[in-house]
């Protein structure tokens, strides 16, 4: 029910867009968002795009996690010595 | 698939589990209040990975679970009217009412159609001008904007036979009520998609008021584990605040356009929650301005008297006070094949999840 | 010749019936037994150990990406025989058709049945046609029964009585294709997708494994209810545990996308060209190699094993290494899938 899934916008027609989820194309309403562009990723929920996915935030989040991993590795390396 | 696969990366999940277990060995109780979280936690087998001092509780986050039996009875009553087509999300059709379910009514000839979106319901309304199309609007702030958009589209397209039967609810009153009722937790794994709409600002009163943290979490394993890590850190550092883990879609302000749509179509009212009773201004009803689309106002119907099942302790389970195992009916009389209470019917319900994972 | 649509008369046994049988069924199914048009098909069997199965097909919609109800009717019945270790030989097909059904569609269906029967090397030797008033059945329903011969040495395959802990669980390819192909073509949502049903006759593929001497302990085709249903039933009946590795179970990308979109668990979604095999550990790798060489087994893999731990339960090791129980499905995920 809370089912929302990342989908890529491949075409736009006024307040509707065709988005794709892993190769399945579906028509979604973009009336709850402003400024949606082709190739944007959106969160799709019951036929509506409810938010755009921020690539910068996603990359930043991954960077933070990778850093956590690196620090962890450094600690382990220094413990091994 | 982008934005999914990288958040299921096993190296990352193992790293996060390790980091969580390094922080503390004291018991930490965290509650998630979103059906999507209940489901994801179960699906990925997260409890089997966490150290034993971390306890995850399921709160009233499953919209089906907190929907009153009376709502189902009324939906059943609508379905029995010969000029009504019921349109609904899938989960609702097997939820027990006092004497029937929508699924059973289909067997008796009622026209009940499962739809993916309110937009499908509008299409059905256009294709069936002589019928009244009643859309069962359940869900929290994530789903309510879709229902609201449905009403606005009905206005725009001149559709006069579409009606919203709203049982939409708001999260924050429940989050407060749970702690007021005595539920003892160290933090909330806050609902990621509700927050996409509302913004994380709706949780800001909770940390100072109750001394517990709120981390807005995504739904992939990395999201959930990272959120748990952030909450456990907050507990350990005694620094309780609202944090957003799910930054790629959640901001402090939320989706303002969706909020505007909600405010346009809905008014607040007091609403009844299974396990919590009546909470002030916790429900959304169709506002005066759009009352010609309000099923409750426009379609008179007699509803049978509501009878709750004895022995079903869904209410207490929804508050995390009791576990499914403590319910006398769990696994014996109440099973996914023969559910008694809503917690077992819904795939997101605590009892259903527990049955699948923990036997 | 005949008009464009099926009439009540086509099912009443008179001239119209006779014409239909001759110009359609006998023409396409074309074999001496059927041509004799005796009341009963008269058959010779090389063994008195016989496998006999029946299934009715009511799939909606009747034409779907990758097949139609006719193709299903042949493959489904052939596969039921093949997974018992039997050699499928003869099929019957009985039709219940709604008055007004387009003859053109019926011909497409019958042609598909003839095609699949040829691929599988079986003969459609007898049948029946009834026509009911408009509204009394949904377009067309097909029942097909099948007979095959069974060697004694394969009799244990149906019951799985020789399964022991350590045996490997193998599947011949990707899951959930059929169910999602049906879902996509039901106009439930505004979809466009490249998903095709995996409907296929598996008897030759299975014969290759048996002929190679691989020790097959058990087989079942994973149709309604998906692979989860087969696994749960197996674990419960044998009081042995099953452990499945989620990462070894392959799901095609568009199928995965659609499952995520609609909240379906691929483990519970129907297949029509997949067999679950329990194979002795020593032969598991060899079996996968043989399957991969067959057109219907290209994506074969070992997905798990039988274990002495957690008897009666099927446990999934998830993508991230967590564990959860796979349960029997309560209720219908998708109605009228086959």
Coordinates of C-alpha atoms in Angstrom, one line a residue, chain B residues 1 4-5 8 10 13 42-46 48-49 94 114-116 120 123 221 336-337 355-357 359, chain C residues 188-190 246-247 253 256-257 260-263 313 317-327 330-331:
Chain B
X1 CA 17.2 -1.2 -11.3
X4 CA 16.9 0.0 -5.9
X5 CA 19.8 -2.3 -6.4
X8 CA 20.3 -3.8 -1.5
X10 CA 25.2 -6.8 0.7
X13 CA 24.1 -3.9 4.7
X42 CA 10.1 -8.8 6.9
X43 CA 10.8 -9.3 3.2
X44 CA 14.6 -8.8 3.6
X45 CA 14.8 -10.7 6.8
X46 CA 16.2 -7.7 8.7
X48 CA 17.5 -12.0 11.6
X49 CA 20.5 -9.8 10.9
X94 CA -10.6 -9.3 2.3
X114 CA -9.7 -3.5 -7.7
X115 CA -7.9 -0.5 -9.1
X116 CA -4.3 0.5 -9.1
X120 CA -8.7 4.2 -13.0
X123 CA -12.2 6.2 -16.1
X221 CA 17.6 -2.6 3.3
X336 CA -3.5 -15.4 6.8
X337 CA -6.0 -17.9 5.1
X355 CA 3.3 -15.2 10.9
X356 CA 5.4 -15.3 7.7
X357 CA 8.7 -14.6 9.4
X359 CA 7.1 -19.0 13.3
Chain C
X188 CA -5.6 -3.4 -15.2
X189 CA -3.3 -0.5 -15.5
X190 CA -1.9 1.5 -18.4
X246 CA 17.1 -15.7 -3.3
X247 CA 20.1 -14.5 -5.4
X253 CA 14.0 -7.3 -15.5
X256 CA 10.8 -7.7 -11.7
X257 CA 9.8 -4.1 -12.5
X260 CA 7.8 -4.1 -7.7
X261 CA 5.2 -1.8 -9.2
X262 CA 2.2 -3.8 -8.2
X263 CA 3.6 -5.3 -5.0
X313 CA 9.7 -25.1 6.7
X317 CA 18.1 -16.6 2.5
X318 CA 17.4 -13.0 1.2
X319 CA 19.5 -10.8 -1.1
X320 CA 21.1 -9.3 1.9
X321 CA 21.7 -12.5 3.8
X322 CA 18.7 -12.2 6.1
X323 CA 16.4 -15.1 6.6
X324 CA 12.7 -15.5 6.4
X325 CA 10.1 -18.2 6.0
X326 CA 8.3 -18.7 2.8
X327 CA 4.7 -19.5 3.5
X330 CA -3.5 -17.3 1.5
X331 CA -6.1 -16.5 -1.1

